[in-house]
CSV table of C-alpha atoms in Angstrom, one decimal:
chain,number,residue,atom,x,y,z
A,22,MET,CA,0.0,0.0,0.0
A,23,LYS,CA,2.8,2.4,0.9
A,24,GLN,CA,4.6,1.5,-2.3
A,25,TRP,CA,1.4,2.3,-4.3
A,26,ILE,CA,1.0,5.7,-2.6
A,27,ALA,CA,4.7,6.5,-3.2
A,28,LEU,CA,4.4,5.6,-6.9
A,29,ALA,CA,1.2,7.7,-7.3
A,30,ALA,CA,2.9,10.6,-5.6
A,31,LEU,CA,5.9,10.2,-7.9
A,32,ALA,CA,3.7,10.1,-11.0
A,33,ALA,CA,1.8,13.3,-9.8
A,34,VAL,CA,5.2,15.1,-9.3
A,35,SER,CA,6.3,13.9,-12.7
A,36,VAL,CA,3.2,15.2,-14.5
A,37,GLY,CA,3.4,18.5,-12.6
A,38,ALA,CA,7.1,18.9,-13.6
A,39,GLN,CA,6.3,18.1,-17.2
A,40,ALA,CA,3.7,20.8,-17.3
A,41,GLN,CA,5.9,23.3,-15.5
A,42,ASN,CA,8.8,22.6,-18.0
A,43,PHE,CA,6.5,22.5,-21.1
A,44,PRO,CA,7.5,23.0,-23.8
A,45,GLY,CA,11.2,23.2,-22.7
A,46,THR,CA,13.7,23.7,-25.5
A,47,LYS,CA,11.9,21.5,-28.0
A,48,PRO,CA,9.7,23.3,-30.6
A,49,VAL,CA,6.0,22.7,-30.8
A,50,SER,CA,4.9,21.6,-34.3
A,51,ILE,CA,1.5,22.6,-35.5
A,52,VAL,CA,0.7,20.2,-38.3
A,53,VAL,CA,-1.4,21.5,-41.2
A,54,PRO,CA,-2.9,18.7,-43.2
A,55,PHE,CA,-2.8,20.8,-46.4
A,56,ALA,CA,-0.2,22.4,-48.7
A,57,ALA,CA,1.5,25.7,-47.7
A,58,GLY,CA,-0.1,28.9,-48.8
A,59,GLY,CA,-3.8,28.0,-48.4
A,60,PRO,CA,-6.2,29.5,-45.8
A,61,THR,CA,-5.6,26.8,-43.1
A,62,ASP,CA,-1.9,27.2,-43.5
A,63,ARG,CA,-2.2,31.0,-43.1
A,64,VAL,CA,-4.3,30.6,-40.0
A,65,ALA,CA,-1.8,28.1,-38.5
A,66,ARG,CA,1.2,30.5,-39.1
A,67,ASP,CA,-0.7,33.4,-37.4
A,68,LEU,CA,-1.7,31.2,-34.6
A,69,ALA,CA,1.8,29.8,-34.1
A,70,GLU,CA,3.1,33.4,-33.7
A,71,ALA,CA,0.3,34.4,-31.3
A,72,MET,CA,0.8,31.3,-29.1
A,73,ARG,CA,4.5,31.8,-29.0
A,74,LYS,CA,3.9,35.1,-27.3
A,75,GLN,CA,1.9,33.4,-24.6
A,76,ILE,CA,4.5,30.9,-23.5
A,77,PRO,CA,7.8,32.6,-22.8
A,78,GLY,CA,10.8,30.9,-24.4
A,79,SER,CA,8.6,28.7,-26.6
A,80,ASN,CA,9.0,28.1,-30.3
A,81,PHE,CA,5.9,27.1,-32.3
A,82,VAL,CA,6.5,26.0,-35.9
A,83,VAL,CA,4.2,25.0,-38.8
A,84,GLU,CA,4.6,21.6,-40.6
A,85,ASN,CA,2.7,20.8,-43.7
A,86,ALA,CA,1.6,17.2,-44.2
A,87,ALA,CA,-0.8,17.4,-47.2
A,88,GLY,CA,-2.8,14.7,-48.9
A,89,ALA,CA,-6.0,12.6,-48.9
A,90,GLY,CA,-8.3,15.4,-47.9
A,91,GLY,CA,-6.3,16.1,-44.7
A,92,THR,CA,-6.3,12.6,-43.4
A,93,ILE,CA,-2.5,12.1,-43.8
A,94,GLY,CA,-1.6,15.0,-41.6
A,95,ALA,CA,-4.4,14.1,-39.1
A,96,ASN,CA,-3.1,10.5,-38.9
A,97,LYS,CA,0.4,11.7,-38.4
A,98,VAL,CA,-0.7,13.7,-35.3
A,99,ALA,CA,-2.9,10.9,-34.0
A,100,LYS,CA,0.1,8.5,-34.0
A,101,ALA,CA,2.6,11.1,-32.6
A,102,ASN,CA,4.2,11.0,-29.2
A,103,PRO,CA,1.6,12.5,-26.8
A,104,ASP,CA,3.9,15.0,-25.2
A,105,GLY,CA,2.3,18.2,-26.4
A,106,HIS,CA,5.0,18.9,-29.0
A,107,THR,CA,2.9,17.8,-32.0
A,108,LEU,CA,-0.4,19.4,-32.6
A,109,LEU,CA,-3.0,19.5,-35.4
A,110,LEU,CA,-4.8,22.4,-36.9
A,111,PHE,CA,-7.7,21.1,-38.9
A,112,HIS,CA,-10.8,22.7,-40.4
A,113,ILE,CA,-14.3,21.3,-40.9
A,114,GLY,CA,-12.6,18.3,-42.5
A,115,MET,CA,-12.1,16.9,-38.9
A,116,ALA,CA,-15.9,16.3,-38.9
A,117,ALA,CA,-16.2,15.4,-42.6
A,118,THR,CA,-13.5,12.8,-43.0
A,119,PRO,CA,-15.4,10.0,-41.1
A,120,ALA,CA,-18.3,10.3,-43.5
A,121,LEU,CA,-16.1,10.7,-46.7
A,122,TYR,CA,-13.5,8.0,-45.7
A,123,ARG,CA,-15.3,4.9,-44.5
A,124,LYS,CA,-12.1,3.2,-43.7
A,125,LEU,CA,-10.3,6.0,-41.8
A,126,SER,CA,-7.0,5.1,-40.1
A,127,TYR,CA,-7.9,7.1,-37.0
A,128,LYS,CA,-11.0,8.0,-35.0
A,129,PRO,CA,-11.5,11.8,-34.7
A,130,LEU,CA,-13.5,11.7,-31.5
A,131,GLU,CA,-11.3,9.1,-29.8
A,132,ASP,CA,-7.7,9.6,-30.9
A,133,PHE,CA,-7.2,13.3,-30.0
A,134,GLU,CA,-7.3,15.6,-27.1
A,135,TYR,CA,-9.5,18.6,-28.1
A,136,LEU,CA,-7.8,21.9,-27.2
A,137,GLY,CA,-10.3,24.5,-28.4
A,138,MET,CA,-11.8,26.2,-31.5
A,139,VAL,CA,-9.8,28.9,-33.3
A,140,ASN,CA,-12.0,30.7,-35.8
A,141,ASP,CA,-15.0,30.5,-38.2
A,142,VAL,CA,-14.8,31.4,-41.9
A,143,PRO,CA,-18.1,32.2,-43.5
A,144,MET,CA,-19.0,30.8,-46.9
A,145,THR,CA,-20.6,32.5,-49.9
A,146,LEU,CA,-22.8,31.1,-52.7
A,147,VAL,CA,-21.6,32.5,-56.0
A,148,GLY,CA,-22.5,32.1,-59.6
A,149,LYS,CA,-20.9,32.8,-63.0
A,150,PRO,CA,-21.4,36.4,-64.2
A,151,GLN,CA,-23.6,35.3,-67.1
A,152,LEU,CA,-26.4,34.0,-64.9
A,153,PRO,CA,-29.7,35.8,-65.5
A,154,ALA,CA,-30.6,35.8,-61.8
A,155,ASN,CA,-29.6,38.7,-59.6
A,156,THR,CA,-31.2,37.8,-56.3
A,157,TYR,CA,-31.1,34.5,-54.3
A,158,ARG,CA,-34.8,33.9,-54.8
A,159,ASP,CA,-34.5,34.3,-58.6
A,160,PHE,CA,-31.4,32.1,-58.5
A,161,GLU,CA,-33.2,29.3,-56.7
A,162,ASN,CA,-36.1,29.5,-59.1
A,163,TYR,CA,-33.6,29.4,-62.0
A,164,ILE,CA,-32.0,26.2,-60.6
A,165,ARG,CA,-35.4,24.5,-60.3
A,166,ALA,CA,-36.5,25.6,-63.8
A,167,ASN,CA,-33.2,24.3,-65.3
A,168,ALA,CA,-32.9,21.0,-63.3
A,169,GLY,CA,-30.3,18.7,-64.9
A,170,LYS,CA,-28.8,21.5,-67.1
A,171,LEU,CA,-26.6,23.3,-64.6
A,172,ASN,CA,-23.3,22.3,-62.8
A,173,ILE,CA,-21.7,23.1,-59.5
A,174,ALA,CA,-17.9,23.3,-59.0
A,175,HIS,CA,-15.8,22.4,-56.0
A,176,ALA,CA,-12.1,22.3,-55.2
A,177,GLY,CA,-11.9,18.6,-54.7
A,178,LEU,CA,-13.5,15.8,-52.6
A,179,GLY,CA,-13.7,16.9,-48.9
A,180,SER,CA,-12.8,20.5,-49.7
A,181,ALA,CA,-14.7,23.4,-48.1
A,182,SER,CA,-16.5,24.1,-51.4
A,183,HIS,CA,-17.5,20.5,-51.8
A,184,LEU,CA,-19.0,20.2,-48.3
A,185,CYS,CA,-20.8,23.5,-48.7
A,186,GLY,CA,-22.3,22.5,-52.0
A,187,LEU,CA,-23.4,19.1,-50.6
A,188,LEU,CA,-25.1,20.7,-47.6
A,189,TRP,CA,-26.8,23.4,-49.6
A,190,GLN,CA,-28.2,21.0,-52.2
A,191,SER,CA,-29.3,18.6,-49.4
A,192,ASN,CA,-31.2,21.4,-47.8
A,193,LEU,CA,-32.7,22.4,-51.1
A,194,GLN,CA,-33.4,18.8,-52.0
A,195,THR,CA,-32.0,19.5,-55.5
A,196,LYS,CA,-29.1,17.0,-55.6
A,197,ASP,CA,-30.2,15.9,-59.1
A,198,ALA,CA,-30.6,19.5,-60.4
A,199,MET,CA,-26.9,20.1,-60.9
A,200,THR,CA,-23.9,18.1,-62.1
A,201,THR,CA,-21.0,18.2,-59.7
A,202,ILE,CA,-17.6,19.2,-61.3
A,203,PRO,CA,-14.5,18.6,-59.1
A,204,PHE,CA,-11.3,20.6,-59.7
A,205,GLY,CA,-7.8,20.2,-58.3
A,206,GLY,CA,-8.1,23.2,-56.0
A,207,THR,CA,-10.0,26.5,-55.4
A,208,GLY,CA,-7.9,28.4,-58.0
A,209,PRO,CA,-8.9,26.3,-61.0
A,210,ALA,CA,-12.5,26.0,-59.8
A,211,MET,CA,-12.8,29.8,-59.5
A,212,THR,CA,-11.2,30.4,-62.9
A,213,ALA,CA,-13.8,28.1,-64.5
A,214,LEU,CA,-16.6,29.9,-62.7
A,215,ILE,CA,-15.3,33.4,-63.8
A,216,GLY,CA,-15.0,32.1,-67.4
A,217,GLY,CA,-18.5,30.7,-67.4
A,218,GLN,CA,-17.5,27.0,-67.8
A,219,VAL,CA,-19.3,26.2,-64.6
A,220,ASP,CA,-22.5,27.8,-63.2
A,221,VAL,CA,-22.2,27.7,-59.4
A,222,MET,CA,-19.8,27.4,-56.5
A,223,CYS,CA,-20.0,27.8,-52.7
A,224,ASP,CA,-16.7,28.7,-51.1
A,225,GLN,CA,-15.0,30.6,-48.3
A,226,THR,CA,-15.1,34.4,-48.0
A,227,THR,CA,-11.3,34.3,-48.1
A,228,ASN,CA,-11.5,33.0,-51.7
A,229,THR,CA,-14.7,34.8,-53.0
A,230,THR,CA,-14.8,38.3,-51.6
A,231,GLY,CA,-12.3,39.8,-54.0
A,232,GLN,CA,-14.0,38.2,-56.9
A,233,ILE,CA,-17.4,39.5,-55.8
A,234,GLU,CA,-16.0,43.0,-55.2
A,235,GLY,CA,-14.4,43.0,-58.7
A,236,GLY,CA,-17.6,42.0,-60.3
A,237,ARG,CA,-16.1,38.8,-61.7
A,238,VAL,CA,-18.8,36.5,-60.1
A,239,LYS,CA,-22.3,37.1,-58.9
A,240,ALA,CA,-23.0,36.6,-55.1
A,241,PHE,CA,-26.4,35.4,-53.9
A,242,ALA,CA,-26.1,34.5,-50.2
A,243,VAL,CA,-23.9,33.8,-47.2
A,244,THR,CA,-24.0,30.6,-45.2
A,245,THR,CA,-24.0,32.0,-41.7
A,246,ALA,CA,-27.2,32.0,-39.6
A,247,LYS,CA,-27.5,35.7,-39.9
A,248,PRO,CA,-26.3,38.2,-42.6
A,249,LEU,CA,-22.8,39.5,-42.3
A,250,SER,CA,-24.1,43.0,-41.5
A,251,THR,CA,-20.6,44.5,-40.7
A,252,HIS,CA,-18.7,43.0,-43.6
A,253,PRO,CA,-17.9,45.8,-46.1
A,254,VAL,CA,-18.7,43.6,-49.2
A,255,LEU,CA,-21.0,40.8,-48.0
A,256,LYS,CA,-23.4,42.9,-45.9
A,257,HIS,CA,-25.5,43.3,-49.0
A,258,TYR,CA,-26.4,39.6,-49.3
A,259,PRO,CA,-28.9,37.6,-47.2
A,260,SER,CA,-28.2,34.4,-45.3
A,261,LEU,CA,-29.5,31.1,-46.6
A,262,GLN,CA,-31.4,30.6,-43.3
A,263,GLU,CA,-33.1,34.0,-43.9
A,264,MET,CA,-34.1,32.8,-47.3
A,265,GLY,CA,-35.9,29.8,-46.0
A,266,LEU,CA,-33.3,27.1,-45.4
A,267,LYS,CA,-34.2,26.5,-41.8
A,268,GLY,CA,-31.3,25.9,-39.5
A,269,PHE,CA,-28.7,26.3,-42.2
A,270,ASN,CA,-25.5,27.6,-40.6
A,271,LEU,CA,-22.2,26.6,-42.1
A,272,THR,CA,-18.7,28.0,-41.5
A,273,ILE,CA,-15.3,26.6,-42.2
A,274,TRP,CA,-14.1,26.5,-38.7
A,275,HIS,CA,-10.6,25.6,-37.4
A,276,GLY,CA,-9.8,23.7,-34.2
A,277,LEU,CA,-6.6,22.7,-32.4
A,278,TYR,CA,-5.8,19.1,-31.3
A,279,ALA,CA,-3.2,17.0,-29.6
A,280,PRO,CA,-2.7,13.2,-29.6
A,281,LYS,CA,-4.8,11.2,-27.2
A,282,GLY,CA,-2.9,10.6,-24.0
A,283,THR,CA,-1.2,14.0,-23.8
A,284,PRO,CA,-0.9,14.8,-20.1
A,285,ALA,CA,-3.8,16.8,-18.7
A,286,ALA,CA,-1.5,19.5,-17.3
A,287,VAL,CA,0.1,20.0,-20.8
A,288,THR,CA,-3.3,20.2,-22.5
A,289,LYS,CA,-4.4,22.7,-19.9
A,290,SER,CA,-1.3,24.8,-20.6
A,291,LEU,CA,-1.9,24.7,-24.3
A,292,ASN,CA,-5.6,25.6,-23.9
A,293,GLU,CA,-4.7,28.5,-21.7
A,294,ALA,CA,-2.2,29.7,-24.3
A,295,LEU,CA,-4.7,29.3,-27.1
A,296,LYS,CA,-7.4,31.3,-25.2
A,297,LYS,CA,-4.9,34.2,-24.7
A,298,ALA,CA,-3.8,34.0,-28.3
A,299,LEU,CA,-7.4,34.3,-29.5
A,300,LYS,CA,-7.6,37.7,-27.7
A,301,ASP,CA,-4.4,39.0,-29.2
A,302,PRO,CA,-5.3,42.1,-31.2
A,303,GLU,CA,-2.8,41.3,-33.9
A,304,PHE,CA,-4.2,37.8,-34.4
A,305,ILE,CA,-7.7,39.1,-34.5
A,306,LYS,CA,-6.7,41.7,-37.1
A,307,LYS,CA,-5.0,39.1,-39.3
A,308,ASN,CA,-8.1,36.9,-39.1
A,309,GLU,CA,-10.4,39.8,-40.1
A,310,GLY,CA,-8.1,40.3,-43.1
A,311,LEU,CA,-8.8,36.7,-44.1
A,312,GLY,CA,-12.6,37.2,-43.7
A,313,ALA,CA,-12.5,35.0,-40.6
A,314,LEU,CA,-14.1,35.5,-37.2
A,315,VAL,CA,-12.0,34.5,-34.1
A,316,VAL,CA,-14.0,32.3,-31.7
A,317,ASN,CA,-15.0,34.0,-28.5
A,318,ASP,CA,-17.7,31.6,-27.2
A,319,LYS,CA,-17.7,28.5,-25.1
A,320,ARG,CA,-16.2,26.4,-27.9
A,321,VAL,CA,-12.7,27.6,-26.8
A,322,GLU,CA,-13.2,25.0,-24.0
A,323,PRO,CA,-12.0,21.5,-24.9
A,324,GLU,CA,-15.3,19.8,-23.9
A,325,GLU,CA,-17.4,22.2,-25.8
A,326,HIS,CA,-15.1,22.0,-28.8
A,327,LYS,CA,-15.6,18.2,-28.9
A,328,LYS,CA,-19.4,18.5,-28.6
A,329,PHE,CA,-19.5,20.9,-31.5
A,330,VAL,CA,-17.4,18.6,-33.7
A,331,ALA,CA,-19.5,15.6,-32.8
A,332,ALA,CA,-22.7,17.5,-33.8
A,333,GLU,CA,-21.1,18.7,-37.1
A,334,MET,CA,-20.2,15.0,-37.9
A,335,VAL,CA,-23.9,14.1,-37.7
A,336,LYS,CA,-24.9,17.0,-40.0
A,337,ILE,CA,-22.2,16.3,-42.6
A,338,LYS,CA,-22.7,12.5,-42.7
A,339,ALA,CA,-26.3,13.0,-43.6
A,340,ALA,CA,-25.4,15.2,-46.5
A,341,VAL,CA,-22.6,12.9,-47.7
A,342,ASP,CA,-24.7,9.8,-47.5
A,343,ALA,CA,-27.5,11.6,-49.4
A,344,GLY,CA,-24.9,12.5,-52.1
A,345,GLY,CA,-23.7,8.9,-52.2
A,346,LYS,CA,-20.1,9.7,-53.2
A,347,TYR,CA,-17.2,8.8,-50.9
A,348,ALA,CA,-13.4,9.3,-51.0
A,349,ASP,CA,-12.6,5.6,-50.6
């Protein structure tokens, strides 16, 4: 009995020392499961800088591990040493991959410690400039009147634009009204839309705002629950929920994760640093520049972050199953 108590006390001291010394001289890698230069990569680099400020002497670096819709990078972190030095920054794909990849090599709700949400990026529904419709209602009527003749672009299976298109069509119950055209990234998809080779796309404000402002595409609605009344460009467009799609609220959110088994004292330290980073004026300003909204609600807490992702999984799985197309 005395030996057990001594071992327990030693373990407690060890964990406490680990948290106190974290991260030590070893850098903390934030793994981005996409290529460098994209929206998630930019968020990660800004977050790394903001978190470095919160832990004196720390060094946060970004590591790109792209491929397979984000699953390669996520799997890398799931299998990493759970010491807090390898983290994952993933977007809505964290909730989408279990539906898209039916033989996933990791379990999103079981193989990670949830550290908190980072931001929300609204989406916009846009069309080619040649479309005759100018309002969302006219646009919806045009789609129904031309069922089977139109197409909708996305940046690849599992991309933000793919998920948005799936959920929108599922809510409209028009999955057979448009042919889905996948592209190898947002750039080619947007180029095709501007050129009139495709009719519709739903994508992040980070990718669409400049095109809308320049008159190169037509905007019809935003995907947030309420209109973006303070956005300089998108304040002029209604939300899909406002236009009759009850309960429709979609953003491309980002969350931070550690491997399962990371000591509680270390995850607490990381969560505290994250919450402080989310209040950093410079980080907020950089997010606003991307068209993103820094999270300032209860989802910054690990348990609420996990509940949110679990609910998103249910919503996305229903849309993916209705579409009937999987990544595997």
